[in-house]
Coordinates of C-alpha atoms in Angstrom, one line a residue:
Chain D
M1 CA 23.6 5.0 -24.1
S2 CA 24.3 4.5 -20.6
Q3 CA 26.6 5.9 -17.5
Q4 CA 30.0 4.1 -17.0
S5 CA 30.5 3.2 -13.4
I6 CA 33.3 4.9 -11.5
Q7 CA 36.2 3.4 -9.3
V8 CA 37.2 4.4 -5.8
G9 CA 40.6 4.5 -4.3
E10 CA 42.5 1.9 -2.4
S11 CA 43.0 4.4 0.8
P12 CA 41.7 2.3 3.6
Q13 CA 40.6 6.0 5.0
V14 CA 38.2 5.7 2.1
Q15 CA 37.5 2.2 2.5
Y16 CA 36.8 2.5 6.1
L17 CA 34.1 5.1 5.5
L18 CA 32.6 3.2 2.6
R19 CA 32.1 0.3 4.6
L20 CA 30.2 2.4 7.3
G21 CA 28.3 5.1 4.3
D22 CA 27.3 1.7 2.2
S23 CA 26.0 -0.2 5.3
C24 CA 23.8 2.9 6.1
L25 CA 22.7 3.4 2.7
V26 CA 21.4 -0.4 2.0
L27 CA 19.7 -0.9 4.7
A28 CA 17.8 2.7 4.6
Q29 CA 17.0 1.4 1.0
R30 CA 16.0 -2.0 2.3
I31 CA 13.5 -0.3 4.7
C32 CA 12.5 1.6 2.1
E33 CA 10.6 -1.1 1.3
W34 CA 8.2 -1.2 3.9
S35 CA 6.8 2.0 2.5
G36 CA 3.0 2.0 2.9
H37 CA 3.2 -1.7 3.3
A38 CA 3.2 -2.3 7.4
P39 CA 1.9 -3.7 9.9
I40 CA 0.4 -0.5 11.4
L41 CA 0.4 3.4 10.4
E42 CA 2.6 4.2 13.3
E43 CA 5.4 1.5 12.2
D44 CA 5.2 2.9 8.6
L45 CA 5.7 6.1 10.2
A46 CA 8.3 5.0 12.5
L47 CA 10.4 2.9 9.6
S48 CA 10.5 5.4 7.3
N49 CA 11.9 8.0 9.8
M50 CA 14.4 5.3 10.7
A51 CA 15.4 5.0 6.7
L52 CA 15.3 8.6 6.7
D53 CA 18.0 9.1 9.4
L54 CA 20.5 6.2 8.0
L55 CA 20.0 8.0 4.8
G56 CA 21.0 11.5 6.3
Q57 CA 24.1 9.5 7.9
A58 CA 25.0 7.5 4.6
R59 CA 24.9 11.0 2.8
A60 CA 26.6 12.6 5.2
L61 CA 29.7 9.4 5.0
L62 CA 29.7 9.6 1.4
T63 CA 30.3 13.1 0.8
H64 CA 33.3 12.8 3.2
A65 CA 34.6 10.0 1.6
A66 CA 34.3 11.2 -1.6
R67 CA 36.0 14.4 -0.7
L68 CA 39.1 12.2 1.0
D69 CA 38.7 10.1 -2.2
G70 CA 40.1 13.0 -4.1
Q71 CA 38.3 11.9 -7.5
G72 CA 36.2 15.1 -7.9
H73 CA 33.4 12.3 -7.3
D74 CA 29.9 13.0 -5.0
E75 CA 27.5 11.4 -2.9
D76 CA 25.4 10.4 -5.9
Q77 CA 28.3 9.5 -8.1
L78 CA 29.5 6.8 -5.1
A79 CA 26.0 5.9 -4.7
F80 CA 24.7 5.6 -8.2
L81 CA 27.6 4.4 -10.0
R82 CA 29.3 2.2 -8.4
D83 CA 28.7 -1.6 -9.0
E84 CA 28.1 -4.2 -6.7
R85 CA 31.9 -5.3 -6.5
Q86 CA 33.0 -1.9 -5.1
Y87 CA 29.4 -1.4 -2.4
L88 CA 31.6 -2.2 0.7
N89 CA 28.8 -3.2 3.4
P90 CA 28.7 -6.2 5.5
V91 CA 26.0 -8.6 3.8
L92 CA 24.0 -8.4 6.7
M93 CA 22.3 -5.3 5.5
E94 CA 21.8 -6.3 2.1
L95 CA 20.0 -9.9 2.8
P96 CA 15.8 -9.3 1.7
R97 CA 13.7 -7.0 4.3
G98 CA 12.0 -10.7 4.9
D99 CA 9.1 -10.3 7.3
F100 CA 8.5 -7.6 10.5
A101 CA 10.2 -10.2 12.9
F102 CA 13.4 -10.6 10.5
T103 CA 13.2 -6.3 9.9
V104 CA 12.8 -5.6 13.8
L105 CA 16.0 -8.0 14.7
R106 CA 17.9 -6.8 12.0
N107 CA 17.5 -3.3 12.9
F108 CA 18.0 -4.1 16.6
A109 CA 21.1 -5.7 16.0
V110 CA 22.2 -2.7 13.3
S111 CA 21.6 0.0 15.6
T112 CA 23.3 -1.8 18.3
W113 CA 26.0 -1.6 16.2
L114 CA 25.9 1.5 15.0
L115 CA 25.1 2.8 18.2
L116 CA 28.8 1.8 19.4
L117 CA 30.7 2.7 16.7
W118 CA 28.9 6.1 16.5
R119 CA 29.8 6.4 20.6
R120 CA 33.6 5.9 19.3
L121 CA 33.8 7.9 15.8
E122 CA 32.5 11.2 18.4
G123 CA 36.3 10.8 19.3
S124 CA 37.7 10.6 16.0
S125 CA 41.0 12.1 14.9
D126 CA 38.9 13.0 11.6
A127 CA 36.8 16.3 12.7
E128 CA 34.6 15.4 9.9
L129 CA 33.8 12.2 11.1
A130 CA 33.4 13.2 14.8
A131 CA 30.9 15.7 13.9
I132 CA 28.8 12.9 11.9
A133 CA 29.1 10.9 14.7
G134 CA 27.7 13.2 17.1
K135 CA 24.8 13.8 15.4
A136 CA 24.1 10.2 14.5
V137 CA 24.5 8.9 17.7
K138 CA 21.1 10.4 19.2
E139 CA 19.7 8.9 15.8
A140 CA 20.8 5.2 16.7
A141 CA 20.2 5.4 20.2
Y142 CA 16.3 6.1 19.1
H143 CA 16.7 3.2 16.4
Q144 CA 17.9 0.9 19.1
Q145 CA 15.2 1.7 21.5
H146 CA 12.8 1.3 19.2
A147 CA 13.9 -1.9 17.7
A148 CA 14.5 -3.7 21.3
D149 CA 10.9 -2.5 21.7
W150 CA 10.0 -5.0 19.2
V151 CA 12.2 -7.8 19.9
L152 CA 10.7 -7.8 23.3
R153 CA 6.8 -7.5 22.0
L154 CA 7.5 -10.2 19.4
G155 CA 10.0 -12.6 21.0
D156 CA 7.4 -12.9 24.0
G157 CA 3.9 -12.0 22.4
T158 CA 2.2 -14.9 20.6
E159 CA 3.7 -18.6 19.7
E160 CA 3.6 -17.5 15.9
S161 CA 5.6 -14.0 17.0
S162 CA 8.3 -15.9 19.0
A163 CA 8.3 -18.6 16.1
R164 CA 9.0 -15.6 13.6
M165 CA 11.6 -14.4 16.0
R166 CA 13.6 -17.4 16.1
A167 CA 13.1 -18.1 12.5
A168 CA 14.7 -14.4 11.9
L169 CA 17.0 -15.1 14.5
G170 CA 18.7 -18.0 12.3
T171 CA 19.1 -16.1 9.1
L172 CA 20.7 -13.4 10.5
W173 CA 22.9 -14.7 13.3
P174 CA 25.9 -16.0 10.4
Y175 CA 25.9 -12.9 8.9
C176 CA 26.4 -10.7 12.0
N177 CA 30.4 -12.4 12.3
E178 CA 31.1 -9.6 9.7
L179 CA 30.4 -6.9 11.9
F180 CA 33.4 -7.6 13.9
D181 CA 35.6 -9.1 11.3
S182 CA 39.0 -7.3 11.4
D183 CA 41.4 -6.6 8.8
A184 CA 44.3 -4.0 7.7
V185 CA 41.3 -1.4 6.8
D186 CA 40.1 -1.6 10.6
A187 CA 44.2 -1.9 11.8
A188 CA 44.9 1.5 9.8
A189 CA 41.9 3.1 11.3
A190 CA 42.5 2.3 14.7
A191 CA 46.4 3.3 14.3
Q192 CA 45.4 6.8 12.6
G193 CA 42.9 7.2 15.9
L194 CA 40.5 7.4 12.2
G195 CA 38.3 4.8 14.4
P196 CA 37.9 1.9 15.9
D197 CA 38.5 -1.5 14.9
W198 CA 35.1 -2.8 14.2
A199 CA 36.4 -6.2 16.6
S200 CA 36.7 -4.2 18.9
L201 CA 33.0 -3.7 19.6
K202 CA 31.9 -7.2 19.5
D203 CA 31.7 -8.4 23.2
E204 CA 29.7 -5.0 24.1
W205 CA 27.6 -5.8 21.1
R206 CA 27.0 -9.2 21.7
A207 CA 26.1 -8.6 25.4
Q208 CA 23.4 -5.5 24.8
F209 CA 22.1 -7.9 21.6
C210 CA 22.0 -11.0 23.8
E211 CA 20.5 -9.4 27.0
V212 CA 17.6 -8.1 24.9
L213 CA 17.1 -11.3 23.5
A214 CA 16.8 -13.1 27.0
D215 CA 14.1 -11.0 28.0
A216 CA 12.0 -11.6 25.2
G217 CA 12.8 -15.6 26.1
L218 CA 15.2 -15.7 23.1
D219 CA 18.4 -17.6 23.5
C220 CA 21.5 -16.2 22.0
P221 CA 22.7 -18.5 19.5
K222 CA 26.4 -20.0 19.2
D223 CA 28.8 -18.3 17.5
S224 CA 28.8 -19.3 13.7
A225 CA 31.0 -20.4 11.5
Y226 CA 30.2 -18.6 8.1
Q227 CA 32.0 -15.4 7.3
S228 CA 30.3 -13.1 4.5
Q229 CA 33.0 -10.9 2.4
G230 CA 30.6 -7.6 1.9
R231 CA 33.0 -5.4 3.5
R232 CA 35.7 -6.8 0.2
G233 CA 33.1 -6.1 -2.4
I234 CA 32.0 -10.0 -2.5
H235 CA 28.0 -10.1 -1.5
S236 CA 25.2 -11.9 -1.7
E237 CA 23.3 -12.9 -4.6
H238 CA 20.7 -9.9 -3.6
L239 CA 23.0 -6.9 -3.7
G240 CA 22.9 -7.0 -7.1
H241 CA 19.3 -7.3 -7.9
M242 CA 19.4 -4.0 -5.5
L243 CA 21.4 -1.8 -7.5
A244 CA 19.6 -2.7 -10.7
T245 CA 16.7 -0.9 -8.9
M246 CA 18.2 1.9 -7.5
Q247 CA 20.7 2.9 -9.5
Y248 CA 18.4 3.1 -12.9
L249 CA 17.5 6.2 -13.5
Q250 CA 21.0 7.2 -12.8
R251 CA 22.6 4.8 -15.6
A252 CA 19.8 5.4 -18.0
Y253 CA 19.8 9.1 -18.3
P254 CA 23.4 10.2 -18.8
G255 CA 24.1 13.8 -18.4
G256 CA 20.5 14.1 -16.1
V257 CA 20.0 16.6 -13.5
W258 CA 17.8 16.2 -10.7
Chain H
M1 CA -2.5 15.0 0.4
Y2 CA -5.6 14.5 -0.8
T3 CA -8.8 15.5 -1.1
Q4 CA -11.4 15.4 -3.5
A5 CA -15.2 14.4 -4.2
M6 CA -16.5 14.7 -0.7
S7 CA -19.7 14.6 -2.1
V8 CA -18.8 11.6 -4.0
G9 CA -19.6 7.9 -2.4
P10 CA -22.3 6.6 -0.4
Q11 CA -24.3 9.0 1.0
D12 CA -26.5 9.0 3.7
A13 CA -30.4 10.8 3.2
P14 CA -30.9 13.4 6.4
S15 CA -33.4 11.5 8.3
S16 CA -37.3 11.7 7.6
K17 CA -38.9 10.4 10.9
I18 CA -40.6 13.5 12.4
K19 CA -38.9 15.4 15.4
S20 CA -39.7 16.2 18.6
A21 CA -40.3 20.1 19.7
E22 CA -37.0 19.5 21.6
E23 CA -35.0 18.2 19.0
A24 CA -36.6 20.6 16.5
Q25 CA -35.3 23.3 18.8
R26 CA -31.4 21.9 19.3
E27 CA -31.2 22.2 15.5
A28 CA -32.2 25.5 15.2
A29 CA -29.6 26.4 17.8
F30 CA -26.9 24.6 15.8
E31 CA -27.8 26.0 12.5
A32 CA -27.5 29.5 14.5
R33 CA -24.2 28.6 15.9
I34 CA -23.0 27.5 12.4
A35 CA -24.9 30.3 10.7
A36 CA -23.0 32.7 13.2
G37 CA -19.4 31.2 12.2
D38 CA -19.1 29.2 15.7
F39 CA -16.9 26.2 15.9
I40 CA -18.4 22.7 16.8
E41 CA -16.6 20.6 19.2
P42 CA -16.6 17.1 19.7
K43 CA -19.2 17.2 22.9
D44 CA -21.4 19.6 21.6
W45 CA -24.4 18.5 20.2
M46 CA -24.5 18.1 16.6
P47 CA -27.3 16.5 14.0
E48 CA -26.7 12.9 13.1
H49 CA -26.3 13.6 9.8
Y50 CA -23.5 16.3 9.9
R51 CA -21.9 13.5 12.2
K52 CA -22.2 11.2 9.7
T53 CA -21.4 13.3 6.6
L54 CA -18.2 14.3 8.8
V55 CA -16.8 10.9 9.5
R56 CA -16.9 9.9 6.0
Q57 CA -15.2 12.9 4.7
I58 CA -12.8 12.8 7.4
S59 CA -12.3 9.1 6.7
Q60 CA -12.0 9.4 3.1
H61 CA -9.3 11.7 3.8
A62 CA -7.7 9.9 6.0
H63 CA -7.8 6.8 3.6
S64 CA -6.7 9.1 1.0
E65 CA -3.4 9.6 2.8
I66 CA -2.6 6.3 3.5
V67 CA -3.8 4.8 -0.1
G68 CA -1.4 8.0 -1.8
M69 CA 1.8 6.7 0.1
L70 CA 1.7 4.0 -2.6
P71 CA 2.0 5.5 -5.7
E72 CA 4.8 7.8 -4.5
G73 CA 6.4 4.4 -2.5
N74 CA 6.5 3.4 -5.7
W75 CA 9.7 4.9 -6.4
V76 CA 11.4 5.4 -3.3
T77 CA 14.0 2.9 -3.8
R78 CA 14.5 4.3 -7.5
A79 CA 14.6 8.0 -6.7
P80 CA 17.1 9.0 -9.0
T81 CA 19.5 11.3 -5.9
L82 CA 19.9 10.7 -2.8
K83 CA 18.8 14.1 -1.6
R84 CA 15.4 13.1 -4.0
K85 CA 15.1 10.3 -2.0
A86 CA 15.5 11.9 1.0
I87 CA 12.8 14.2 0.2
L88 CA 10.1 11.4 -1.0
L89 CA 11.2 9.5 1.9
A90 CA 9.9 12.7 4.5
K91 CA 6.8 13.1 2.4
I92 CA 5.3 9.9 2.8
Q93 CA 6.3 10.1 6.1
D94 CA 4.7 12.7 6.4
E95 CA 1.6 11.6 4.6
A96 CA 1.6 8.5 7.3
G97 CA 1.3 11.3 9.8
H98 CA -1.8 13.1 8.0
G99 CA -3.6 9.9 8.3
L100 CA -2.7 9.5 11.8
Y101 CA -4.4 13.3 12.5
L102 CA -7.3 12.4 10.5
Y103 CA -8.2 9.3 12.2
S104 CA -8.0 10.8 15.1
A105 CA -10.1 14.0 14.1
A106 CA -12.6 11.5 13.1
E107 CA -12.5 9.3 16.5
T108 CA -13.9 12.4 18.1
L109 CA -17.0 12.0 16.5
G110 CA -17.5 8.9 17.9
T111 CA -16.0 6.1 15.5
S112 CA -12.9 3.8 15.9
R113 CA -9.5 3.7 13.8
D114 CA -10.6 0.0 13.2
Q115 CA -14.2 0.4 12.1
M116 CA -12.6 3.1 9.3
L117 CA -10.0 0.8 8.5
D118 CA -12.4 -2.1 8.2
A119 CA -14.4 0.1 5.8
L120 CA -11.3 0.8 3.7
H121 CA -10.7 -2.8 3.1
T122 CA -14.2 -4.1 2.4
G123 CA -14.6 -1.1 -0.3
K124 CA -17.2 0.2 1.6
A125 CA -15.2 3.6 2.2
K126 CA -14.0 5.8 -1.0
Y127 CA -10.5 7.4 -0.9
S128 CA -9.2 9.6 -3.4
S129 CA -9.4 8.6 -7.2
I130 CA -6.4 10.1 -8.0
F131 CA -4.3 7.3 -6.6
N132 CA -5.5 4.3 -8.8
Y133 CA -3.3 6.3 -11.3
P134 CA 0.2 4.5 -11.6
T135 CA 3.3 6.3 -11.5
L136 CA 5.1 5.4 -14.6
N137 CA 8.4 7.5 -14.7
W138 CA 10.3 9.6 -11.9
A139 CA 8.7 12.5 -13.4
D140 CA 5.2 11.9 -12.1
I141 CA 6.3 12.1 -8.4
G142 CA 7.2 15.6 -9.0
V143 CA 4.3 16.1 -10.7
I144 CA 2.1 15.0 -8.5
G145 CA 3.7 17.4 -6.2
W146 CA 3.1 19.8 -8.2
L147 CA -0.2 19.5 -9.4
V148 CA -1.6 17.0 -6.8
D149 CA -0.8 18.6 -3.9
G150 CA -1.5 21.5 -5.4
A151 CA -4.9 20.6 -5.8
A152 CA -5.5 19.0 -2.2
I153 CA -4.2 22.3 -1.5
M154 CA -6.9 24.0 -3.1
N155 CA -9.0 21.7 -1.6
Q156 CA -8.0 22.0 1.6
V157 CA -7.4 25.3 2.3
P158 CA -11.2 26.3 2.7
L159 CA -11.3 23.3 5.2
C160 CA -8.8 24.9 7.9
R161 CA -12.1 26.9 8.1
C162 CA -14.9 23.7 8.3
S163 CA -17.2 24.6 11.2
Y164 CA -16.2 21.1 12.8
A165 CA -12.9 22.2 14.9
P166 CA -11.0 19.2 15.0
Y167 CA -11.4 18.7 11.2
A168 CA -10.4 22.7 11.0
R169 CA -7.2 22.2 13.0
A170 CA -6.2 18.9 11.6
M171 CA -6.4 20.7 7.7
I172 CA -4.2 23.8 9.9
R173 CA -1.2 21.3 10.3
V174 CA -1.7 18.8 7.0
C175 CA -2.0 22.5 4.8
R176 CA 1.6 23.5 6.2
E177 CA 3.6 20.3 5.3
E178 CA 1.7 20.2 2.1
S179 CA 2.9 23.5 0.7
F180 CA 6.0 22.4 1.5
H181 CA 5.6 19.1 -0.3
Q182 CA 3.9 21.2 -3.3
R183 CA 7.3 23.5 -3.8
Q184 CA 9.7 20.7 -3.7
G185 CA 7.9 18.5 -6.4
Y186 CA 7.6 21.9 -8.7
E187 CA 11.1 22.5 -7.6
S188 CA 12.3 19.1 -9.0
L189 CA 10.6 19.6 -12.4
L190 CA 12.0 22.9 -12.2
V191 CA 15.6 21.4 -12.4
M192 CA 14.7 18.8 -15.3
M193 CA 13.4 21.3 -17.4
R194 CA 16.3 24.1 -16.8
E195 CA 19.2 22.0 -16.8
G196 CA 18.0 18.7 -17.7
T197 CA 18.7 16.7 -20.9
A198 CA 16.0 16.5 -23.7
A199 CA 15.1 13.0 -22.7
Q200 CA 14.7 14.2 -19.3
K201 CA 11.9 17.5 -20.5
A202 CA 10.4 14.9 -22.5
M203 CA 9.6 12.6 -19.1
V204 CA 8.2 15.9 -17.2
Q205 CA 6.0 16.6 -20.2
D206 CA 4.5 13.0 -20.6
A207 CA 4.0 13.0 -16.8
V208 CA 1.6 16.5 -16.9
N209 CA 0.2 14.9 -19.9
R210 CA -1.1 12.3 -18.0
W211 CA -1.9 13.8 -14.6
W212 CA -3.5 17.2 -15.8
W213 CA -7.0 15.5 -16.0
P214 CA -7.2 13.5 -13.0
A215 CA -5.6 16.3 -11.2
L216 CA -8.7 18.6 -12.4
M217 CA -11.0 16.1 -11.5
M218 CA -10.1 15.9 -7.8
F219 CA -12.3 18.7 -7.3
G220 CA -14.8 16.4 -7.7
P221 CA -18.3 16.7 -10.1
E222 CA -19.4 19.4 -11.4
D223 CA -21.4 21.7 -9.2
K224 CA -24.7 20.7 -11.1
D225 CA -24.1 17.1 -10.3
S226 CA -22.9 17.8 -6.7
P227 CA -26.1 17.5 -4.9
N228 CA -25.1 17.5 -1.1
S229 CA -22.6 20.4 -1.3
E230 CA -25.2 22.8 -0.9
Q231 CA -26.2 21.2 2.6
S232 CA -22.2 20.9 3.2
I233 CA -21.9 24.6 2.4
R234 CA -24.8 25.7 4.3
W235 CA -23.2 23.6 7.6
G236 CA -19.9 24.8 6.7
I237 CA -18.2 21.7 6.2
K238 CA -17.6 23.1 2.6
R239 CA -16.4 26.8 2.1
V240 CA -16.2 27.0 -1.8
T241 CA -17.9 24.9 -4.4
N242 CA -16.2 22.0 -6.8
D243 CA -16.5 24.3 -9.8
Q244 CA -15.0 27.7 -7.8
L245 CA -12.1 25.5 -6.6
R246 CA -11.5 23.9 -9.6
Q247 CA -11.3 27.2 -11.3
K248 CA -9.3 28.5 -9.0
F249 CA -6.4 26.0 -9.7
V250 CA -6.6 25.8 -13.1
D251 CA -5.9 29.8 -13.0
A252 CA -2.9 29.4 -10.2
T253 CA -1.4 26.1 -12.2
V254 CA -1.2 28.0 -16.2
P255 CA 1.3 30.5 -15.0
Q256 CA 3.5 27.8 -13.2
A257 CA 3.2 25.5 -16.5
E258 CA 4.7 28.5 -18.3
I259 CA 7.4 29.0 -16.2
L260 CA 8.1 25.0 -16.6
G261 CA 8.0 25.4 -20.4
I262 CA 5.4 22.3 -20.7
T263 CA 2.3 22.3 -22.2
L264 CA -0.9 21.4 -20.6
P265 CA -2.9 18.6 -22.7
D266 CA -5.9 20.4 -23.2
P267 CA -6.4 22.9 -27.1
D268 CA -9.4 24.8 -25.5
L269 CA -7.6 25.9 -22.5
K270 CA -7.2 29.7 -23.3
W271 CA -7.4 32.6 -21.4
N272 CA -10.7 34.7 -21.4
A273 CA -10.2 38.6 -20.9
E274 CA -14.1 38.9 -20.4
R275 CA -14.3 36.4 -17.2
E276 CA -10.7 37.0 -16.0
A277 CA -10.3 33.3 -16.2
H278 CA -9.1 30.3 -18.1
D279 CA -11.8 28.6 -20.4
F280 CA -10.8 24.8 -20.9
G281 CA -12.1 21.7 -21.9
K282 CA -14.5 19.5 -21.2
I283 CA -13.6 16.9 -18.4
D284 CA -14.4 13.2 -19.1
W285 CA -16.9 12.7 -16.6
S286 CA -17.3 8.6 -17.6
E287 CA -13.8 8.5 -16.5
F288 CA -13.9 10.1 -13.4
W289 CA -17.3 8.1 -12.6
R290 CA -15.2 4.7 -13.6
V291 CA -12.6 5.4 -11.1
V292 CA -14.5 6.2 -8.6
N293 CA -16.1 3.5 -8.9
G294 CA -13.5 0.7 -9.1
E295 CA -12.6 0.7 -12.3
G296 CA -10.0 3.1 -12.8
P297 CA -6.2 1.6 -13.7
L298 CA -5.2 0.6 -10.4
N299 CA -8.1 0.4 -8.1
R300 CA -7.5 -3.5 -7.3
E301 CA -3.6 -3.0 -6.6
R302 CA -4.1 -0.3 -4.6
L303 CA -6.5 -1.7 -2.2
G304 CA -5.0 -5.3 -2.5
A305 CA -1.8 -4.0 -1.3
R306 CA -3.5 -1.9 1.5
V307 CA -5.7 -5.4 2.4
K308 CA -2.5 -7.6 2.4
A309 CA -0.3 -5.0 4.2
W310 CA -3.2 -5.5 7.1
E311 CA -3.6 -9.1 6.5
D312 CA 0.4 -9.6 6.6
G313 CA 0.7 -7.3 9.6
A314 CA -2.4 -9.5 12.0
W315 CA 0.2 -11.4 13.5
V316 CA 2.5 -8.4 14.8
R317 CA -0.6 -6.7 15.8
D318 CA -1.5 -10.0 17.8
A319 CA 1.6 -10.0 19.5
A320 CA 1.9 -6.7 20.5
L321 CA -1.4 -7.2 22.1
A322 CA -0.2 -10.1 23.9
H323 CA 2.4 -8.6 25.1
A324 CA 0.7 -5.7 26.4
R325 CA -1.3 -8.0 28.4
K326 CA 1.4 -9.6 30.0
Q327 CA 3.1 -6.8 30.8
A328 CA -0.2 -5.3 32.4
T329 CA -0.5 -8.7 34.1
K330 CA 2.8 -8.4 35.6
E331 CA 2.4 -4.8 36.7
Q332 CA -0.9 -5.8 38.6
A333 CA 1.0 -8.8 40.6
A334 CA 3.7 -6.6 41.5

């Protein structure tokens, strides 16, 4: 016996919220993997802290998406009973945690992006989303500061740390395209005043991201032609494994109350 | 979380060298302060043996917080709901914080975090033996909150009055957060037992069966086998004996088990009206000593994971230092 998967509706509003909520949830899940294994105790604390913030954001967004979807689901059903073709986060968030350089660089890329997004979402026509953004924007600013400090330390640290940062940048960069992909969901969100077309954040993101890279002695890479498709439910091979781990209790104990 | 067996592990014998008259006088003054219930602060004079005992105890306590993150961290990616995941993450985060308080408290005695971590990583320092047991199902997480944190709180509340003030102050903060986690752990079990499926109830019972005796062992050896307790009690480092605390824990826990509707795995456990306390079965001390001495279910894995995190992170710490030096040089030049 096992728990059946659920499907969510096609409404662009719901899709837009899920893309964002799944981004926060999947990244939180990756950061959780550091628990007890960080290079110093202070970073163990900081990483748990950030994972906890992202998880809080994900919960608010999934709860709201479930309500809009109107099928009587809740945050847990959306998190634990959608299979990978129904998950809508960009692939960047699901990439393996890698070494500390990759973790720090991804946190910097994502927090910079989220900060821009939350600031715009504070003015959303959807009052609930605006309220979620109002809380999240403070957390994202803290995450960005923390990650930027580490990009500097590692980029401008030792030969090894700088080499690791360059390698991390090489891995991460092609997946950043997807953060600024534009499609019908974005167009609908922008038209309704729900939130920005993600493509509209690209220039500012790039400027902030590359400025810190430059301070850290790292070159901003040229645009990559690669286009990942996580926002449409077409993921890397990593997400299936993540969900198998994350969802197993809900799947294995149907009817369970936790 | 933590604590146990403060008097377990390598002990330093009190110095037997002949004391000068001045030393004897200082010691007498110190003993008088302790007897009067005074708190000792970092800059106060203290006997070398008092200092060493405290460094050992506080650092073991700190190590236990850190190693204790691993059994719970084992379930953070698999927590069954987002709420439980958030609670567990917050708890593990608090444990890292408790570790930091405690390392700081120990540093006031003249040691350093690097020295303490080195002792942990080389196996010279101990941590609570409870963390050498595996977390095998989700209910283990609730049971750790209920029983393991519960035992830790029993141990730690008297330490809020420890004669060494920085430790006592750390304990006050730690106990406050710990009690919160303990209630959350218990609540998660209550939900499964009251509203859950038969499979979930069986999961809770299985977890209790595996953690009950190890939780009782957290109070350390029986008083008759705990020769250093007397000195620790006299110095106000310890306030209550191992057996007294263990009894108190059993008496507090049995009614909680009844409310949950689970059984405790001890056929000899029963209320003794005459003593107004529960009698309980004999602890397997051979298992206790086996685990304390490195041959428990996960001693190698736990220590291995900490050593690996430390070694894998060396380049990060080196980079942070190198960067800080560069910044300092730049500031000097400016």
